[in-house]
Amino acid sequence: MDFRLTDEQAALRESVREFAREVIAPVIAEHYEQHTFPYEVIRQMGKMGLFGLPFAEEHGGMGGDYFALCLALEELARVDSSVAITLEAAVSLGAMPIYRFGTEEQKATWLPRLLSGEALAGFGLTEPGTGSDAAGTQTRAVLDGDEWVINGSKAFITNSGTDITAMVTVTAVTGTNPDGSKELSTIIVPTGTPGFTVAPGYSKVGWTASDTHELTFDDCRVPAANLLGARGRGFAQFLRILDEGRIAIAALAVGLAQGCVDESIKYAKERHAFGRAIGTNQAIQFKIADMELKAHTARLAYYDAAARMLAGEQFKRQAAIAKLHASTIAVDNAREATQIHGGYGFMNEYPVARFWRDSKILEIGEGTSEVQRMIIARDLGL
Ligand SMILES: Cc1cc2nc3c(=O)[nH]c(=O)nc-3n(C[C@H](O)[C@H](O)[C@H](O)COP(=O)(O)OP(=O)(O)OC[C@H]3O[C@@H](n4cnc5c(N)ncnc54)[C@H](O)[C@@H]3O)c2cc1C
């Protein structure tokens, strides 16, 4: 077992770290405050090849793997989570379903633009009435001649309403299985299709420089050929996508947790109270030591899950463990980093205030902490 990075992985991590510090850090607070999408940052990330990291070169990718994506996400989130979640959702939720399940024609149509970062795609699973219980999907798609007619709505869909959003994949009920359960399928809906409406962006607590919308489908017609993979495979498809996505969200959470350590060390050395730097107090040192301990162990958990996935082994339980642990410690670290910053930690101009606001969603998105526990317990045979 060797968790040391190869030279290539270390170089990727270094270049993303430098990009995050030099390009993202100076501009992101303004975007965060104004709730604007950082198009120029995203464009530059596209040029760096980040959107193509885990995809084969024949489809316009960089020929890397999912672990490379995770390393990039960790370094981005160490500085800012809005940008990191934009990349995570674009790659693991947006492009990956097309890459994994699409026909050659669908891949040729969508992947070049998605993998270069010129276009973004959303993943429409959650609905206003159902999230964790995805089998409760209400959105319906009926085949009418050579078209699907879609009716329903989706909630909280990332990257679904930017100026460069090209399409969303939508999970819909397309019939009834022999056992009486819902037949779920995934359908590609291009942006601008009549009957597909994108609501104004949500007013969010965190990730305010990322793009999230409610979507409605009102007799929305798309060609029958927009079915992704086989009819009735929707359930299996999103389970696979979410299993992988948990490793990516864990990496993002580790990045946020590590960013809290970075900022706390800096502040603890600068800030003086009672005639000395606050970092000379063992109470502060122990807080920072515990934060580092948490970031480090959560990193090992996602490295392990990614290694199993790439080896073609079962990784469901390990991905759930990594996501559950990393999101929990990200919230812990954000709380402690804010505490170390005192009143300034409550001011939006300090990165830790952003980390604090961005941390909570990590325990909710792509499967809540309760759902992760359900997955782990089930995998243990309970
Ligand atoms: C900013 C943001 C971006 C998002 N992006 C996307 C996206 O791109 N695509 C997408 O499809 N979705 C997206 N989501 C949705 C997200 O994945 C869901 O919010 C999440 O899965 C939880 O679903 P829910 O909100 O419906 O909560 P619910 O499922 O209603 O759960 C409410 C509470 O009940 C708990 N609960 C539910 N069932 C059980 C049980 N059996 N046992 C114990 N506790 C239970 C949950 O853990 C939670 O605490 C996003 C959400 C946000 C906020």
CSV table of C-alpha atoms and ligand atoms in Angstrom, one decimal:
chain,number,residue,atom,x,y,z
A,1,MET,CA,0.0,0.0,0.0
A,2,ASP,CA,1.5,3.3,-1.0
A,3,PHE,CA,-0.5,6.5,-0.7
A,4,ARG,CA,2.3,8.8,-1.9
A,5,LEU,CA,1.5,10.7,-5.0
A,6,THR,CA,3.3,10.0,-8.3
A,7,ASP,CA,5.3,12.9,-9.8
A,8,GLU,CA,2.5,13.5,-12.3
A,9,GLN,CA,-0.2,13.6,-9.5
A,10,ALA,CA,2.0,15.9,-7.4
A,11,ALA,CA,2.6,18.2,-10.4
A,12,LEU,CA,-1.2,18.4,-11.0
A,13,ARG,CA,-1.8,19.2,-7.3
A,14,GLU,CA,0.8,21.9,-7.4
A,15,SER,CA,-0.5,23.6,-10.5
A,16,VAL,CA,-4.1,23.6,-9.2
A,17,ARG,CA,-2.9,24.9,-5.8
A,18,GLU,CA,-1.1,27.7,-7.6
A,19,PHE,CA,-4.1,28.5,-9.8
A,20,ALA,CA,-6.4,28.6,-6.7
A,21,ARG,CA,-4.1,31.0,-4.8
A,22,GLU,CA,-3.2,33.3,-7.7
A,23,VAL,CA,-6.3,33.3,-9.8
A,24,ILE,CA,-9.3,32.3,-7.6
A,25,ALA,CA,-8.4,33.8,-4.3
A,26,PRO,CA,-8.1,37.5,-5.4
A,27,VAL,CA,-11.6,37.5,-7.1
A,28,ILE,CA,-13.8,35.0,-5.4
A,29,ALA,CA,-14.9,37.1,-2.4
A,30,GLU,CA,-16.5,39.6,-4.7
A,31,HIS,CA,-18.4,36.9,-6.7
A,32,TYR,CA,-19.4,35.3,-3.4
A,33,GLU,CA,-20.8,38.6,-2.1
A,34,GLN,CA,-22.5,39.5,-5.3
A,35,HIS,CA,-23.8,35.9,-6.0
A,36,THR,CA,-22.2,36.0,-9.5
A,37,PHE,CA,-20.9,33.1,-11.4
A,38,PRO,CA,-17.1,33.3,-12.0
A,39,TYR,CA,-17.1,32.8,-15.8
A,40,GLU,CA,-13.6,33.9,-16.3
A,41,VAL,CA,-12.2,31.6,-13.6
A,42,ILE,CA,-14.2,28.7,-15.2
A,43,ARG,CA,-12.9,29.6,-18.6
A,44,GLN,CA,-9.3,29.4,-17.3
A,45,MET,CA,-10.0,26.1,-15.6
A,46,GLY,CA,-11.2,24.8,-18.9
A,47,LYS,CA,-8.0,25.9,-20.6
A,48,MET,CA,-6.0,24.0,-17.9
A,49,GLY,CA,-7.9,20.9,-18.8
A,50,LEU,CA,-9.6,20.4,-15.4
A,51,PHE,CA,-13.0,19.5,-16.9
A,52,GLY,CA,-11.4,16.7,-18.9
A,53,LEU,CA,-9.3,15.2,-16.2
A,54,PRO,CA,-10.9,11.8,-15.7
A,55,PHE,CA,-11.8,11.2,-19.4
A,56,ALA,CA,-10.1,9.4,-22.2
A,57,GLU,CA,-8.2,11.5,-24.8
A,58,GLU,CA,-10.3,10.0,-27.7
A,59,HIS,CA,-13.3,12.0,-26.3
A,60,GLY,CA,-11.4,15.2,-25.7
A,61,GLY,CA,-10.3,14.3,-22.1
A,62,MET,CA,-6.9,14.5,-20.4
A,63,GLY,CA,-6.5,10.8,-20.1
A,64,GLY,CA,-6.3,11.0,-16.3
A,65,ASP,CA,-8.5,9.2,-13.7
A,66,TYR,CA,-11.1,10.0,-11.0
A,67,PHE,CA,-8.3,10.4,-8.4
A,68,ALA,CA,-6.8,13.2,-10.5
A,69,LEU,CA,-10.2,14.9,-10.4
A,70,CYS,CA,-10.3,14.5,-6.6
A,71,LEU,CA,-6.8,16.0,-6.2
A,72,ALA,CA,-7.9,19.0,-8.2
A,73,LEU,CA,-11.1,19.4,-6.2
A,74,GLU,CA,-9.2,19.3,-2.9
A,75,GLU,CA,-6.9,22.0,-4.0
A,76,LEU,CA,-9.7,24.2,-5.3
A,77,ALA,CA,-11.8,23.8,-2.2
A,78,ARG,CA,-8.8,24.7,-0.1
A,79,VAL,CA,-9.4,28.2,-1.4
A,80,ASP,CA,-13.0,28.2,-2.5
A,81,SER,CA,-15.9,25.7,-2.6
A,82,SER,CA,-18.2,27.5,-5.1
A,83,VAL,CA,-15.6,26.9,-7.9
A,84,ALA,CA,-14.9,23.4,-6.6
A,85,ILE,CA,-18.5,22.3,-6.7
A,86,THR,CA,-18.9,23.8,-10.1
A,87,LEU,CA,-16.1,21.5,-11.4
A,88,GLU,CA,-17.3,18.6,-9.3
A,89,ALA,CA,-20.9,18.8,-10.6
A,90,ALA,CA,-19.7,19.6,-14.2
A,91,VAL,CA,-17.5,16.5,-14.3
A,92,SER,CA,-18.9,13.8,-12.0
A,93,LEU,CA,-22.6,14.7,-12.4
A,94,GLY,CA,-22.7,16.5,-15.8
A,95,ALA,CA,-20.3,14.9,-18.2
A,96,MET,CA,-19.8,11.5,-16.5
A,97,PRO,CA,-23.4,10.1,-17.2
A,98,ILE,CA,-22.8,10.8,-21.0
A,99,TYR,CA,-19.3,9.3,-20.8
A,100,ARG,CA,-20.4,6.2,-19.0
A,101,PHE,CA,-23.8,5.5,-20.5
A,102,GLY,CA,-24.2,7.5,-23.7
A,103,THR,CA,-24.2,6.2,-27.3
A,104,GLU,CA,-21.3,7.1,-29.5
A,105,GLU,CA,-23.5,9.8,-31.1
A,106,GLN,CA,-24.4,11.3,-27.7
A,107,LYS,CA,-20.7,11.3,-26.7
A,108,ALA,CA,-19.7,12.9,-30.0
A,109,THR,CA,-22.4,15.6,-29.6
A,110,TRP,CA,-21.8,16.5,-26.0
A,111,LEU,CA,-18.4,15.5,-24.7
A,112,PRO,CA,-16.0,17.7,-26.6
A,113,ARG,CA,-17.7,20.9,-25.3
A,114,LEU,CA,-18.3,19.5,-21.7
A,115,LEU,CA,-14.7,18.2,-21.4
A,116,SER,CA,-13.1,21.4,-22.5
A,117,GLY,CA,-15.2,23.5,-20.0
A,118,GLU,CA,-16.8,25.5,-22.8
A,119,ALA,CA,-20.2,24.1,-21.8
A,120,LEU,CA,-21.7,22.8,-18.6
A,121,ALA,CA,-24.3,20.1,-18.0
A,122,GLY,CA,-26.6,19.6,-15.0
A,123,PHE,CA,-27.8,16.3,-13.3
A,124,GLY,CA,-31.5,16.4,-12.5
A,125,LEU,CA,-32.4,13.8,-9.9
A,126,THR,CA,-33.7,15.7,-6.9
A,127,GLU,CA,-37.3,17.0,-7.0
A,128,PRO,CA,-39.1,19.5,-4.8
A,129,GLY,CA,-41.0,16.6,-3.1
A,130,THR,CA,-38.2,14.0,-3.0
A,131,GLY,CA,-34.4,13.9,-2.5
A,132,SER,CA,-33.0,11.1,-0.4
A,133,ASP,CA,-35.8,8.8,-1.6
A,134,ALA,CA,-35.0,9.1,-5.3
A,135,ALA,CA,-37.3,6.1,-6.0
A,136,GLY,CA,-40.1,8.6,-5.2
A,137,THR,CA,-39.4,10.5,-8.5
A,138,GLN,CA,-42.6,12.0,-9.9
A,139,THR,CA,-41.3,13.5,-13.1
A,140,ARG,CA,-42.8,11.5,-16.0
A,141,ALA,CA,-41.7,10.9,-19.6
A,142,VAL,CA,-44.0,9.4,-22.1
A,143,LEU,CA,-43.0,8.1,-25.5
A,144,ASP,CA,-45.1,9.8,-28.2
A,145,GLY,CA,-44.1,8.6,-31.6
A,146,ASP,CA,-40.4,9.4,-31.8
A,147,GLU,CA,-40.4,11.9,-29.0
A,148,TRP,CA,-40.3,11.8,-25.2
A,149,VAL,CA,-42.8,14.2,-23.6
A,150,ILE,CA,-41.6,15.2,-20.1
A,151,ASN,CA,-43.6,16.7,-17.3
A,152,GLY,CA,-42.5,17.5,-13.8
A,153,SER,CA,-39.9,19.5,-11.9
A,154,LYS,CA,-36.4,19.2,-10.4
A,155,ALA,CA,-35.0,21.0,-7.4
A,156,PHE,CA,-31.5,22.3,-6.5
A,157,ILE,CA,-29.9,21.5,-9.8
A,158,THR,CA,-26.2,22.6,-10.0
A,159,ASN,CA,-24.9,24.2,-13.2
A,160,SER,CA,-28.3,24.1,-14.8
A,161,GLY,CA,-28.8,27.8,-15.6
A,162,THR,CA,-25.5,29.4,-16.5
A,163,ASP,CA,-24.9,31.2,-19.8
A,164,ILE,CA,-22.8,28.2,-20.9
A,165,THR,CA,-25.2,25.4,-19.7
A,166,ALA,CA,-25.8,23.2,-22.7
A,167,MET,CA,-28.2,20.5,-21.3
A,168,VAL,CA,-29.4,18.6,-18.2
A,169,THR,CA,-29.9,14.9,-17.8
A,170,VAL,CA,-33.2,14.2,-16.2
A,171,THR,CA,-34.4,11.2,-14.3
A,172,ALA,CA,-38.0,10.4,-15.1
A,173,VAL,CA,-40.6,7.6,-14.6
A,174,THR,CA,-41.1,6.0,-18.0
A,175,GLY,CA,-43.3,3.0,-17.0
A,176,THR,CA,-43.8,0.3,-14.4
A,177,ASN,CA,-41.4,-2.6,-13.8
A,178,PRO,CA,-42.8,-6.2,-13.6
A,179,ASP,CA,-42.5,-6.1,-9.8
A,180,GLY,CA,-44.8,-3.0,-9.7
A,181,SER,CA,-42.0,-0.5,-9.0
A,182,LYS,CA,-41.4,2.6,-11.1
A,183,GLU,CA,-39.4,2.2,-14.2
A,184,LEU,CA,-36.8,5.1,-14.1
A,185,SER,CA,-34.9,6.3,-17.2
A,186,THR,CA,-32.5,9.1,-17.8
A,187,ILE,CA,-33.2,11.6,-20.7
A,188,ILE,CA,-31.0,14.4,-22.1
A,189,VAL,CA,-32.8,17.7,-22.3
A,190,PRO,CA,-30.9,20.5,-24.2
A,191,THR,CA,-31.0,24.0,-22.8
A,192,GLY,CA,-33.7,26.1,-24.6
A,193,THR,CA,-36.0,23.1,-25.5
A,194,PRO,CA,-39.6,24.5,-25.5
A,195,GLY,CA,-41.4,23.5,-22.3
A,196,PHE,CA,-38.1,23.4,-20.2
A,197,THR,CA,-38.0,26.4,-17.8
A,198,VAL,CA,-35.1,27.3,-15.5
A,199,ALA,CA,-36.2,29.3,-12.5
A,200,PRO,CA,-34.1,32.2,-11.1
A,201,GLY,CA,-31.2,31.1,-9.0
A,202,TYR,CA,-31.9,30.2,-5.3
A,203,SER,CA,-30.8,32.5,-2.5
A,204,LYS,CA,-28.3,30.2,-0.8
A,205,VAL,CA,-26.5,30.2,2.6
A,206,GLY,CA,-23.2,29.1,0.9
A,207,TRP,CA,-21.7,28.2,-2.5
A,208,THR,CA,-23.1,31.6,-3.5
A,209,ALA,CA,-20.8,31.8,-6.5
A,210,SER,CA,-22.1,28.5,-7.9
A,211,ASP,CA,-25.2,28.1,-10.0
A,212,THR,CA,-28.3,26.3,-8.6
A,213,HIS,CA,-31.9,26.3,-10.0
A,214,GLU,CA,-35.3,24.7,-9.9
A,215,LEU,CA,-36.3,23.3,-13.3
A,216,THR,CA,-39.8,22.6,-14.7
A,217,PHE,CA,-40.8,20.5,-17.7
A,218,ASP,CA,-44.2,21.3,-19.1
A,219,ASP,CA,-45.0,19.0,-22.1
A,220,CYS,CA,-41.3,19.3,-22.9
A,221,ARG,CA,-40.5,17.2,-26.1
A,222,VAL,CA,-37.1,15.8,-26.9
A,223,PRO,CA,-36.2,13.1,-29.6
A,224,ALA,CA,-36.5,9.5,-28.5
A,225,ALA,CA,-32.8,9.2,-29.2
A,226,ASN,CA,-32.1,11.5,-26.2
A,227,LEU,CA,-32.7,8.5,-23.9
A,228,LEU,CA,-29.4,7.9,-22.0
A,229,GLY,CA,-28.4,4.2,-22.0
A,230,ALA,CA,-31.2,1.6,-21.9
A,231,ARG,CA,-34.7,2.4,-20.9
A,232,GLY,CA,-35.3,1.4,-17.2
A,233,ARG,CA,-31.6,1.8,-16.3
A,234,GLY,CA,-32.1,5.2,-14.6
A,235,PHE,CA,-31.9,3.8,-11.1
A,236,ALA,CA,-28.7,1.9,-11.6
A,237,GLN,CA,-27.2,4.8,-13.5
A,238,PHE,CA,-27.7,7.4,-10.8
A,239,LEU,CA,-26.5,4.9,-8.0
A,240,ARG,CA,-23.3,4.5,-9.9
A,241,ILE,CA,-22.9,8.2,-10.5
A,242,LEU,CA,-23.6,9.0,-6.9
A,243,ASP,CA,-21.2,6.4,-5.5
A,244,GLU,CA,-18.4,7.9,-7.5
A,245,GLY,CA,-19.5,11.4,-6.7
A,246,ARG,CA,-19.2,10.7,-3.0
A,247,ILE,CA,-15.5,10.3,-3.3
A,248,ALA,CA,-15.3,13.6,-5.2
A,249,ILE,CA,-17.4,15.4,-2.5
A,250,ALA,CA,-15.2,13.9,0.2
A,251,ALA,CA,-12.1,15.3,-1.6
A,252,LEU,CA,-13.9,18.7,-1.8
A,253,ALA,CA,-14.7,18.5,2.0
A,254,VAL,CA,-11.1,17.6,2.8
A,255,GLY,CA,-10.0,20.7,0.8
A,256,LEU,CA,-12.3,22.9,2.8
A,257,ALA,CA,-11.0,21.3,6.1
A,258,GLN,CA,-7.4,21.9,5.0
A,259,GLY,CA,-8.2,25.5,4.0
A,260,CYS,CA,-9.4,26.0,7.6
A,261,VAL,CA,-6.1,24.7,8.9
A,262,ASP,CA,-4.1,27.0,6.5
A,263,GLU,CA,-6.1,30.1,7.5
A,264,SER,CA,-6.0,29.3,11.2
A,265,ILE,CA,-2.2,28.9,11.3
A,266,LYS,CA,-1.8,32.2,9.5
A,267,TYR,CA,-4.2,34.0,11.8
A,268,ALA,CA,-2.9,32.4,15.0
A,269,LYS,CA,0.6,33.7,14.2
A,270,GLU,CA,-0.6,37.3,13.4
A,271,ARG,CA,-3.2,37.9,16.0
A,272,HIS,CA,-2.0,39.1,19.4
A,273,ALA,CA,-4.0,39.0,22.6
A,274,PHE,CA,-2.7,39.4,26.2
A,275,GLY,CA,0.7,40.6,24.8
A,276,ARG,CA,1.4,37.5,22.6
A,277,ALA,CA,0.4,35.8,19.4
A,278,ILE,CA,-2.8,33.7,20.1
A,279,GLY,CA,-1.0,30.7,18.5
A,280,THR,CA,1.4,30.5,21.4
A,281,ASN,CA,-1.5,29.4,23.6
A,282,GLN,CA,-1.7,25.6,23.8
A,283,ALA,CA,-5.5,25.8,23.6
A,284,ILE,CA,-5.2,27.3,20.1
A,285,GLN,CA,-2.4,24.9,19.1
A,286,PHE,CA,-4.5,21.9,20.1
A,287,LYS,CA,-7.4,23.1,18.1
A,288,ILE,CA,-5.2,23.5,15.0
A,289,ALA,CA,-3.6,20.1,15.7
A,290,ASP,CA,-7.0,18.5,15.9
A,291,MET,CA,-8.1,20.2,12.7
A,292,GLU,CA,-5.0,18.9,10.9
A,293,LEU,CA,-5.6,15.4,12.3
A,294,LYS,CA,-9.2,15.4,10.9
A,295,ALA,CA,-8.2,16.7,7.5
A,296,HIS,CA,-5.4,14.1,7.3
A,297,THR,CA,-7.5,11.1,8.3
A,298,ALA,CA,-10.4,12.2,6.0
A,299,ARG,CA,-7.9,12.4,3.1
A,300,LEU,CA,-6.8,8.9,3.7
A,301,ALA,CA,-10.4,7.8,3.7
A,302,TYR,CA,-11.0,9.3,0.2
A,303,TYR,CA,-7.7,8.1,-1.1
A,304,ASP,CA,-8.7,4.5,0.0
A,305,ALA,CA,-12.1,4.8,-1.7
A,306,ALA,CA,-10.6,6.1,-4.9
A,307,ALA,CA,-7.9,3.4,-5.0
A,308,ARG,CA,-10.6,0.7,-4.6
A,309,MET,CA,-12.7,2.3,-7.3
A,310,LEU,CA,-9.8,2.5,-9.7
A,311,ALA,CA,-8.8,-1.1,-9.0
A,312,GLY,CA,-12.3,-2.2,-10.1
A,313,GLU,CA,-13.1,-3.3,-6.5
A,314,GLN,CA,-16.3,-2.7,-4.5
A,315,PHE,CA,-16.1,0.8,-3.1
A,316,LYS,CA,-19.6,1.7,-2.1
A,317,ARG,CA,-19.1,1.4,1.6
A,318,GLN,CA,-15.7,3.2,1.5
A,319,ALA,CA,-17.1,6.0,-0.6
A,320,ALA,CA,-19.9,6.5,1.9
A,321,ILE,CA,-17.4,6.4,4.8
A,322,ALA,CA,-15.2,9.0,3.1
A,323,LYS,CA,-18.1,11.3,2.3
A,324,LEU,CA,-19.6,11.0,5.8
A,325,HIS,CA,-16.3,11.5,7.6
A,326,ALA,CA,-15.0,14.3,5.4
A,327,SER,CA,-18.2,16.3,5.5
A,328,THR,CA,-18.4,15.9,9.3
A,329,ILE,CA,-14.8,17.1,9.9
A,330,ALA,CA,-15.2,19.9,7.3
A,331,VAL,CA,-18.0,21.3,9.5
A,332,ASP,CA,-15.9,20.8,12.6
A,333,ASN,CA,-12.9,22.5,11.1
A,334,ALA,CA,-15.0,25.4,9.8
A,335,ARG,CA,-16.5,26.0,13.2
A,336,GLU,CA,-13.1,25.9,15.0
A,337,ALA,CA,-11.4,28.1,12.3
A,338,THR,CA,-14.1,30.7,12.8
A,339,GLN,CA,-13.6,30.4,16.6
A,340,ILE,CA,-9.9,31.0,16.2
A,341,HIS,CA,-10.6,34.1,14.1
A,342,GLY,CA,-12.8,35.6,16.9
A,343,GLY,CA,-15.1,38.4,15.6
A,344,TYR,CA,-13.2,38.6,12.3
A,345,GLY,CA,-14.3,35.0,11.6
A,346,PHE,CA,-17.9,36.3,11.4
A,347,MET,CA,-16.9,38.8,8.8
A,348,ASN,CA,-17.4,37.8,5.2
A,349,GLU,CA,-14.1,39.3,4.1
A,350,TYR,CA,-12.3,36.5,5.9
A,351,PRO,CA,-12.1,33.2,4.0
A,352,VAL,CA,-13.1,31.2,7.1
A,353,ALA,CA,-16.5,32.9,7.1
A,354,ARG,CA,-17.0,31.5,3.6
A,355,PHE,CA,-15.7,28.1,4.7
A,356,TRP,CA,-18.2,28.1,7.6
A,357,ARG,CA,-21.1,29.0,5.3
A,358,ASP,CA,-20.0,26.4,2.7
A,359,SER,CA,-19.4,23.5,5.0
A,360,LYS,CA,-22.9,22.6,6.0
A,361,ILE,CA,-24.1,21.6,2.6
A,362,LEU,CA,-21.4,19.0,2.5
A,363,GLU,CA,-23.5,17.0,5.0
A,364,ILE,CA,-26.5,17.2,2.8
A,365,GLY,CA,-25.7,17.2,-1.0
A,366,GLU,CA,-25.1,14.0,-3.0
A,367,GLY,CA,-26.6,12.0,-0.1
A,368,THR,CA,-27.1,13.3,3.5
A,369,SER,CA,-25.1,12.0,6.4
A,370,GLU,CA,-28.1,9.8,7.3
A,371,VAL,CA,-28.1,8.3,3.8
A,372,GLN,CA,-24.4,7.6,4.1
A,373,ARG,CA,-25.1,5.7,7.4
A,374,MET,CA,-27.9,3.8,5.7
A,375,ILE,CA,-25.5,2.8,2.9
A,376,ILE,CA,-22.8,1.7,5.3
A,377,ALA,CA,-25.2,-0.2,7.5
A,378,ARG,CA,-26.8,-2.0,4.5
A,379,ASP,CA,-23.3,-2.9,3.2
A,380,LEU,CA,-22.6,-4.4,6.6
A,381,GLY,CA,-25.6,-6.7,6.1
A,382,LEU,CA,-28.0,-4.9,8.4
B,1,LIG,C1,-26.8,23.7,-3.3
B,1,LIG,C2,-27.3,22.4,-3.6
B,1,LIG,C3,-27.0,21.8,-4.8
B,1,LIG,C4,-27.5,20.6,-5.2
B,1,LIG,N1,-27.2,20.0,-6.5
B,1,LIG,C5,-27.9,19.0,-6.9
B,1,LIG,C6,-27.8,18.5,-8.3
B,1,LIG,O1,-27.0,19.1,-9.1
B,1,LIG,N2,-28.6,17.5,-8.7
B,1,LIG,C7,-29.5,16.9,-7.9
B,1,LIG,O2,-30.2,16.0,-8.4
B,1,LIG,N3,-29.6,17.3,-6.6
B,1,LIG,C8,-28.9,18.3,-6.1
B,1,LIG,N4,-29.1,18.7,-4.8
B,1,LIG,C9,-30.0,18.0,-4.0
B,1,LIG,C10,-29.4,17.3,-2.8
B,1,LIG,O3,-28.7,16.1,-3.3
B,1,LIG,C11,-30.6,16.9,-1.8
B,1,LIG,O4,-30.9,18.1,-1.2
B,1,LIG,C12,-30.2,15.9,-0.8
B,1,LIG,O5,-30.0,14.6,-1.5
B,1,LIG,C13,-31.3,15.7,0.2
B,1,LIG,O6,-32.5,15.6,-0.3
B,1,LIG,P1,-33.7,16.5,0.3
B,1,LIG,O7,-33.2,17.9,0.3
B,1,LIG,O8,-34.9,16.2,-0.5
B,1,LIG,O9,-33.9,16.1,1.8
B,1,LIG,P2,-34.9,14.9,2.3
B,1,LIG,O10,-34.6,13.6,1.5
B,1,LIG,O11,-36.3,15.4,2.3
B,1,LIG,O12,-34.3,14.7,3.8
B,1,LIG,C14,-34.7,15.6,4.8
B,1,LIG,C15,-34.0,15.0,6.1
B,1,LIG,O13,-34.5,13.7,6.4
B,1,LIG,C16,-33.5,12.8,6.5
B,1,LIG,N5,-34.0,11.5,6.1
B,1,LIG,C17,-34.6,11.2,4.9
B,1,LIG,N6,-34.9,9.8,4.9
B,1,LIG,C18,-34.4,9.3,6.0
B,1,LIG,C19,-34.3,8.0,6.6
B,1,LIG,N7,-34.9,6.9,5.9
B,1,LIG,N8,-33.7,7.8,7.8
B,1,LIG,C20,-33.2,8.9,8.4
B,1,LIG,N9,-33.2,10.1,8.0
B,1,LIG,C21,-33.8,10.3,6.8
B,1,LIG,C22,-32.4,13.3,5.6
B,1,LIG,O14,-31.1,12.8,5.9
B,1,LIG,C23,-32.5,14.8,5.9
B,1,LIG,O15,-31.8,15.1,7.1
B,1,LIG,C24,-28.5,19.9,-4.4
B,1,LIG,C25,-28.8,20.5,-3.2
B,1,LIG,C26,-28.3,21.7,-2.8
B,1,LIG,C27,-28.7,22.3,-1.5
